[in-house]
Coordinates of C-alpha atoms and ligand atoms in Angstrom, one line a residue:
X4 CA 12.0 -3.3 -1.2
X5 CA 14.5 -4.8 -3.5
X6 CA 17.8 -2.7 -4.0
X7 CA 20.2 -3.6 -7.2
X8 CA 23.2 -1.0 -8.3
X9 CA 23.6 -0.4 -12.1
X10 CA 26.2 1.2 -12.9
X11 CA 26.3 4.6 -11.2
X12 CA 22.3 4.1 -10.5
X13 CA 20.5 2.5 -7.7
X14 CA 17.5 0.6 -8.7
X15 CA 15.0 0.0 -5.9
X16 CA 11.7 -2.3 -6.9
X17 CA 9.1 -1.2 -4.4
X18 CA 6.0 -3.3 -3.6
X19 CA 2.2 -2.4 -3.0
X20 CA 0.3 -3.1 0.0
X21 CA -2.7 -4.9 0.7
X22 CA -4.6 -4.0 4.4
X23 CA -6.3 -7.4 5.6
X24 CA -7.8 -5.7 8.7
X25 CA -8.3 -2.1 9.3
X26 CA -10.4 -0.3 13.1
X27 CA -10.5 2.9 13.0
X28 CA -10.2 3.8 16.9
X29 CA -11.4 7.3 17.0
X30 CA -10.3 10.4 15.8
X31 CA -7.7 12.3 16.9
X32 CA -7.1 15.8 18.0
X33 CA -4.5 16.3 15.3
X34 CA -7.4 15.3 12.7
X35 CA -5.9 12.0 12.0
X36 CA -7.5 8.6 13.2
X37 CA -6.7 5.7 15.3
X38 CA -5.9 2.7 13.8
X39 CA -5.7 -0.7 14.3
X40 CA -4.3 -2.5 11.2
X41 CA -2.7 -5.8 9.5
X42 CA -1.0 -4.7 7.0
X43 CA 0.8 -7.1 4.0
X44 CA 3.2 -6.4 1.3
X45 CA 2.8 -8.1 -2.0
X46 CA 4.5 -8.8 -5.5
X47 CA 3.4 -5.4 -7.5
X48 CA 6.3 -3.3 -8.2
X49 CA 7.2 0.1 -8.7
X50 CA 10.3 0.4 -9.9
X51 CA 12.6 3.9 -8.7
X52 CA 16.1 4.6 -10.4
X53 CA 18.2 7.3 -8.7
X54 CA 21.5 8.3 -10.6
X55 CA 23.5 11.4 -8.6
X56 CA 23.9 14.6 -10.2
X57 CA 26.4 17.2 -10.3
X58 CA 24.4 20.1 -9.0
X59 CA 21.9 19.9 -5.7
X60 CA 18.9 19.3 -7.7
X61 CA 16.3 16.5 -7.5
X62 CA 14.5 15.9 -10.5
X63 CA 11.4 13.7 -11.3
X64 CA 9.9 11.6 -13.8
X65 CA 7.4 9.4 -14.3
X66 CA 6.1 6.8 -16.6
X67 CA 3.3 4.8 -16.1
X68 CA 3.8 1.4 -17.2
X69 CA 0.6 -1.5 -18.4
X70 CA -2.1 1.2 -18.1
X71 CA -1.4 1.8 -14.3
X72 CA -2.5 5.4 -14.6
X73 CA -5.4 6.8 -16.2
X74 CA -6.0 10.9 -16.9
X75 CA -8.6 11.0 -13.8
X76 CA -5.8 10.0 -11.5
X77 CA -2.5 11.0 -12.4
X78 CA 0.5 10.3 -10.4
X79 CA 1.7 14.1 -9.3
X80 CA 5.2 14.8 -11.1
X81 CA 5.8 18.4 -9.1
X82 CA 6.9 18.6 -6.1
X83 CA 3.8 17.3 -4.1
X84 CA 5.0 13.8 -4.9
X85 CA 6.1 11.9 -2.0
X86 CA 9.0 10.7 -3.9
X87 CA 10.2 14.4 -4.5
X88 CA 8.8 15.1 -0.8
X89 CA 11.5 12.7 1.0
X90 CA 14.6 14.3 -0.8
X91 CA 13.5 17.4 0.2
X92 CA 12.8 16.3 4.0
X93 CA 16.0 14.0 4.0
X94 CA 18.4 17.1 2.4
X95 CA 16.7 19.3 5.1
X96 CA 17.3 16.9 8.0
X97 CA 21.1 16.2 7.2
X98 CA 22.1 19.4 5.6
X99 CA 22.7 16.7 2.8
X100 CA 24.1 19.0 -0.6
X101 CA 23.9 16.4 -3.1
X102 CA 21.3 16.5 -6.2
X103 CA 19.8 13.3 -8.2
X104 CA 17.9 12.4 -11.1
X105 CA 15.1 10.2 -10.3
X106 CA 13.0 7.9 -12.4
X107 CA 9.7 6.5 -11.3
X108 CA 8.7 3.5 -13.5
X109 CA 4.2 2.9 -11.8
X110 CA 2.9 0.2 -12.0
X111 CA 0.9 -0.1 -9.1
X112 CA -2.2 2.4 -9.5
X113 CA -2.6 5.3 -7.6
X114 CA -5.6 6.4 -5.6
X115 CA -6.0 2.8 -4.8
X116 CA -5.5 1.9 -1.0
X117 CA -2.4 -0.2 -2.6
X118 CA 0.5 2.1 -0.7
X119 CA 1.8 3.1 -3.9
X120 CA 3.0 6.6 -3.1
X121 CA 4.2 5.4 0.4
X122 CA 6.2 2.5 -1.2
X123 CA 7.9 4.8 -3.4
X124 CA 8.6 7.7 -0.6
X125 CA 10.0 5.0 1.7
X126 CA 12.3 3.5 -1.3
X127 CA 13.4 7.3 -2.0
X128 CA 14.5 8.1 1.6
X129 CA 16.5 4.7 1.8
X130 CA 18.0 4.9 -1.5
X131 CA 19.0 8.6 -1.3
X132 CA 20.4 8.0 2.3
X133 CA 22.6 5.1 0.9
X134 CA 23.5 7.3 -2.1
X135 CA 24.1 10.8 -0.3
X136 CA 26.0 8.8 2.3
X137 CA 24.1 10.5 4.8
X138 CA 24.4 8.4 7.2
X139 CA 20.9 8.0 8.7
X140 CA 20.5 5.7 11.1
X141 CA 16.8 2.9 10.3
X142 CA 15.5 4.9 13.5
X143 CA 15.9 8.6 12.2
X144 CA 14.9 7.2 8.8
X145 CA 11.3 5.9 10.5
X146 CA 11.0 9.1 12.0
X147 CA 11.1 10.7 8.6
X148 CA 8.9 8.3 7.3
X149 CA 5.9 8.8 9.7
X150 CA 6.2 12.5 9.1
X151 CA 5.5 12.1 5.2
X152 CA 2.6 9.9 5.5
X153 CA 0.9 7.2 7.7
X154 CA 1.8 3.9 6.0
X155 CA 5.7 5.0 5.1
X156 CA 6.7 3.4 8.0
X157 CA 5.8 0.0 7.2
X158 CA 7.6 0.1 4.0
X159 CA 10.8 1.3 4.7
X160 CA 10.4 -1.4 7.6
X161 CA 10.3 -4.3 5.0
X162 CA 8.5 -6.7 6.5
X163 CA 6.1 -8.9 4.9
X164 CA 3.4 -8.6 7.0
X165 CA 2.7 -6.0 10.0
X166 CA 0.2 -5.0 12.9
X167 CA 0.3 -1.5 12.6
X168 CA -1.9 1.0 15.5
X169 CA -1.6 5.0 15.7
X170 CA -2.0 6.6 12.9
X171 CA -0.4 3.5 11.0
X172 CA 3.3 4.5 12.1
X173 CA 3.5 2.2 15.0
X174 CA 4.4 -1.4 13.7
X175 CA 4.5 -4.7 15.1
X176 CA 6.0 -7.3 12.4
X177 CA 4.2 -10.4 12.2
X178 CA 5.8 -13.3 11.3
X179 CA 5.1 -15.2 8.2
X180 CA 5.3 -18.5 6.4
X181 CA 2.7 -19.5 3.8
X182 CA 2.8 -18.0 0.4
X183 CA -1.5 -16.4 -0.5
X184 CA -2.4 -15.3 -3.9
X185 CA -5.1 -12.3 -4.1
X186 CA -6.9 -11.2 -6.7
X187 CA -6.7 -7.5 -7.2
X188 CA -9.5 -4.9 -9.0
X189 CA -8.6 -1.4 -9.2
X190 CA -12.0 -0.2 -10.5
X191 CA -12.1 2.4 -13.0
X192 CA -12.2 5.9 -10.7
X193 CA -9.9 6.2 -7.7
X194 CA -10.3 7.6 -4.7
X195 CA -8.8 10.0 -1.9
X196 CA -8.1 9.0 1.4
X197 CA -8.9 12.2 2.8
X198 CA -12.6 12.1 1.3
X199 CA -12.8 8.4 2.8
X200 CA -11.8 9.3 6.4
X201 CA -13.7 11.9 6.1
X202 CA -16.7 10.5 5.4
X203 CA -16.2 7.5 7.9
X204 CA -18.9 7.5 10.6
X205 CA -17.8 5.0 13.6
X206 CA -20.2 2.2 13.7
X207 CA -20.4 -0.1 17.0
X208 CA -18.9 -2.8 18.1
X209 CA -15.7 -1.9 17.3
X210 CA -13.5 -4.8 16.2
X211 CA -10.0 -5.8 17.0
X212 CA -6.9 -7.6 15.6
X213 CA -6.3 -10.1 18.0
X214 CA -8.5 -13.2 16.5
X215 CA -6.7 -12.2 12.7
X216 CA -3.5 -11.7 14.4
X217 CA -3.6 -15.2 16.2
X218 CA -5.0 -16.8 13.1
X219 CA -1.7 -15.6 11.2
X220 CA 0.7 -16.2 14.2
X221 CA -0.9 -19.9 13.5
X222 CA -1.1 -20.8 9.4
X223 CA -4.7 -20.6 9.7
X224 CA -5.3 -18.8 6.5
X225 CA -8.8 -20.3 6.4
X226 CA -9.7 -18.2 9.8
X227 CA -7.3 -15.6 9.0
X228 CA -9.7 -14.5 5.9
X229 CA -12.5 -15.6 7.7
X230 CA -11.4 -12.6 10.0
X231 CA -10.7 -9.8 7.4
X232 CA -12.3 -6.3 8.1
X233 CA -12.2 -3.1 6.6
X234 CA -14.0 -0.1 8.8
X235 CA -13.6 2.0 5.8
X236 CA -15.7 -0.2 3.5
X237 CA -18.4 1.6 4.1
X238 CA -17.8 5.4 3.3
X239 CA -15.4 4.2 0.4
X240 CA -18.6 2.8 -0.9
X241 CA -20.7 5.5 -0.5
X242 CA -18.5 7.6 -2.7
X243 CA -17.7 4.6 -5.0
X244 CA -21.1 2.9 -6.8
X245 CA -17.7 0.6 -8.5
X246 CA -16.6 -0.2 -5.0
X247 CA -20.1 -1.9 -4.0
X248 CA -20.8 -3.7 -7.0
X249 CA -17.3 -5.6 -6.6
X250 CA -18.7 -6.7 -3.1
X251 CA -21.7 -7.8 -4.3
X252 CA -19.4 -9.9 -7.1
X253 CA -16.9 -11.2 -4.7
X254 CA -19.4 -13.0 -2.6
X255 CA -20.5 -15.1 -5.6
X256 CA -17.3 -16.0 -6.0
X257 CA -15.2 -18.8 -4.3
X258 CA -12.9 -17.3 -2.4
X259 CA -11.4 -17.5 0.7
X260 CA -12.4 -13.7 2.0
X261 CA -12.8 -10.1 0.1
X262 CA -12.5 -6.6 1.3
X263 CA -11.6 -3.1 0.3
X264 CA -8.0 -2.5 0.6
X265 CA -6.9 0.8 2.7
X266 CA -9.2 3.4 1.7
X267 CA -9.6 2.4 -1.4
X268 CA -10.4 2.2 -4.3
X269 CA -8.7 -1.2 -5.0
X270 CA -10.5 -4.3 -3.7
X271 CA -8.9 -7.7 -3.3
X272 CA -10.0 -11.6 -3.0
X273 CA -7.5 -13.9 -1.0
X274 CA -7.4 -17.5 -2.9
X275 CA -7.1 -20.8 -2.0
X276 CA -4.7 -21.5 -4.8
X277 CA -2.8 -20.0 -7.4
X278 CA -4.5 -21.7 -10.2
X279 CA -8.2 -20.4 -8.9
X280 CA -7.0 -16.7 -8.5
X281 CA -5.6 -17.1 -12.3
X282 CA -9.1 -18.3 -13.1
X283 CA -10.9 -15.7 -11.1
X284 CA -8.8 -12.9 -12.6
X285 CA -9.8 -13.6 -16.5
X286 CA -13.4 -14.1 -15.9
X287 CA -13.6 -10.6 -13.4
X288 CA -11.0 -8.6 -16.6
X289 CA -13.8 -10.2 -19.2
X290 CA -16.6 -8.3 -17.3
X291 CA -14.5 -5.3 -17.7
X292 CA -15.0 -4.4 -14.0
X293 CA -11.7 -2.5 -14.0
X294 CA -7.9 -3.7 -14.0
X295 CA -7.4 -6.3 -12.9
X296 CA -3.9 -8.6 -11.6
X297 CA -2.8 -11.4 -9.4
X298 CA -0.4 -10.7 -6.7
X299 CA 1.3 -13.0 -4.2
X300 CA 1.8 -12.6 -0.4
X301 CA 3.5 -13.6 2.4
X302 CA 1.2 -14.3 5.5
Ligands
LIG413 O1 -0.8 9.9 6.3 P1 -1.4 10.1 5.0 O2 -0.8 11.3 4.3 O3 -1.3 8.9 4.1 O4 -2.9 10.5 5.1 C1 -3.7 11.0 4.1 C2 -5.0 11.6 4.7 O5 -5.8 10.4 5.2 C3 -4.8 12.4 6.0 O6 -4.7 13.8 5.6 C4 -6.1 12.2 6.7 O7 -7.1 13.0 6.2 C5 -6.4 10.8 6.4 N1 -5.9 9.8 7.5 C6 -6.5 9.8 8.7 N2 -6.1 8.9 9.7 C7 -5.0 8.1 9.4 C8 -4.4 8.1 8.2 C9 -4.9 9.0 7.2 O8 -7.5 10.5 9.0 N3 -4.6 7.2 10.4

């Protein structure tokens, strides 16, 4: 998360997410599922603007930016967004009184496995804690965080790359050193992470992050994407004809390693060089498989 004042505004730019390994453990009695996952921020943006008001309202709006929205999957405005979600935790918490007006500039598509929703609600509870002064502590702020969704956690935590286990709350940040491009499709239809958990069936032997972890800890990129794993790869693809047919292009091409990210529908390449993912990226937005952008990481 990047943080800049303007004026009376704070403007936060906050990044998507890419998942290089995700286990599902098992499920849980509270109807979530165990994870095991390597998480990595990269250089998509959202950007939020919060500007204080006068009264104890929050409002909301959105604009999608580069055709990062589409009808079919609309980024909520009402107050289901996470966004709105973590004023209204954060003024409950604190007893906070103070109102804002909050702009939500999307560019990273939603429905996507890309953390764009979390991003945003970890930014929001950050940025209103700064600007309510209330005083939060990063602790009580994580707590927040894991309440309003699984991967909020690893954003407001900032760093680059993370092993994350429970639900995705729990993190672990992994050091990092080289600079990776991806190439990322976001096909044309979404979809839910509910429906994808819920149609995850476990499939044996599970796997487990030590060999990627190890690869990272080292600069082994090579072995790192040699070690990429998605659990979910499966159900997203039976609900997802688009998510299949980008496997089935991805292994013709030369990349380094290829997965679904999260639980979809996004699905990303790691590159070799900057160059090739460049390449990669006009020939895959030529065949129209869906949009289509290069991002950089930090591994
Ligand atoms: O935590 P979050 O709100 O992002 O989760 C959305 C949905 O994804 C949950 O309601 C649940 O169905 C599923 N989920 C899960 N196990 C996880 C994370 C998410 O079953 N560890």
């Amino acid at each position: 998360m990047l943080f800049r004042n303007q004026a009376h505004s704070l403007v936060i730019h906050t990044p998507a997410k890419l998942n290089l390994f995700l286990e599902v453990l098992g499920k849980r009695a509270d109807g979530y599922h165990e994870l095991e996952t390597v998480i990595v921020s990269i250089d998509r943006y959202d950007t939020l603007v919060l500007s204080p008001r006068r009264d104890e309202a929050v409002t909301l709006t959105v604009q999608c930016v580069g055709g990062a929205c589409s009808d079919s999957d609309a980024v909520p405005t009402g107050s289901d967004n996470l966004v709105l979600r973590a004023a209204a935790l954060l003024q409950k918490r604190t007893g906070c009184s103070a109102g804002a007006a909050i702009a939500l500039r999307k560019r990273i598509p939603p429905a996507s496995g890309l953390g764009g929703g979390s991003s945003n609600a970890a930014a929001a509870l950050a940025g209103l804690n700064r600007m309510w002064r209330c005083g939060l502590s990063s602790e009580a702020l994580q707590t927040l965080a894991s309440e309003l969704g699984s991967d909020v956690p690893f954003f407001l935590a900032g760093a680059p790359t993370a092993l994350c286990r429970g639900r995705g709350e729990r993190l672990e940040p992994l050091a990092a050193s080289a600079r990776v491009t991806a190439v990322v499709v976001r096909p044309r239809a979404g979809l839910s992470t509910a429906a994808v958990y819920g149609r995850y069936r476990p499939a044996a032997p599970l796997r487990n992050a030590a060999a990627i972890t190890q690869a990272l800890r080292r600069g082994r990129l090579t072995e790192a994407a040699r070690q990429m794993h998605n659990a979910l790869q499966p159900a997203a693809e039976e609900l997802s004809d688009e998510v299949g047919r980008l496997r089935e292009r991805f292994s013709r091409l030369p990349v380094l390693g290829h997965q679904l990210s999260g639980s979809g529908s996004a699905y990303f390449a790691l590159c070799a060089q900057r160059r090739q993912a460049a390449t990669l990226a006009a020939r895959l937005r030529s065949e129209r498989v869906g949009r289509v952008f290069v991002a950089t990481c930090r591994l």
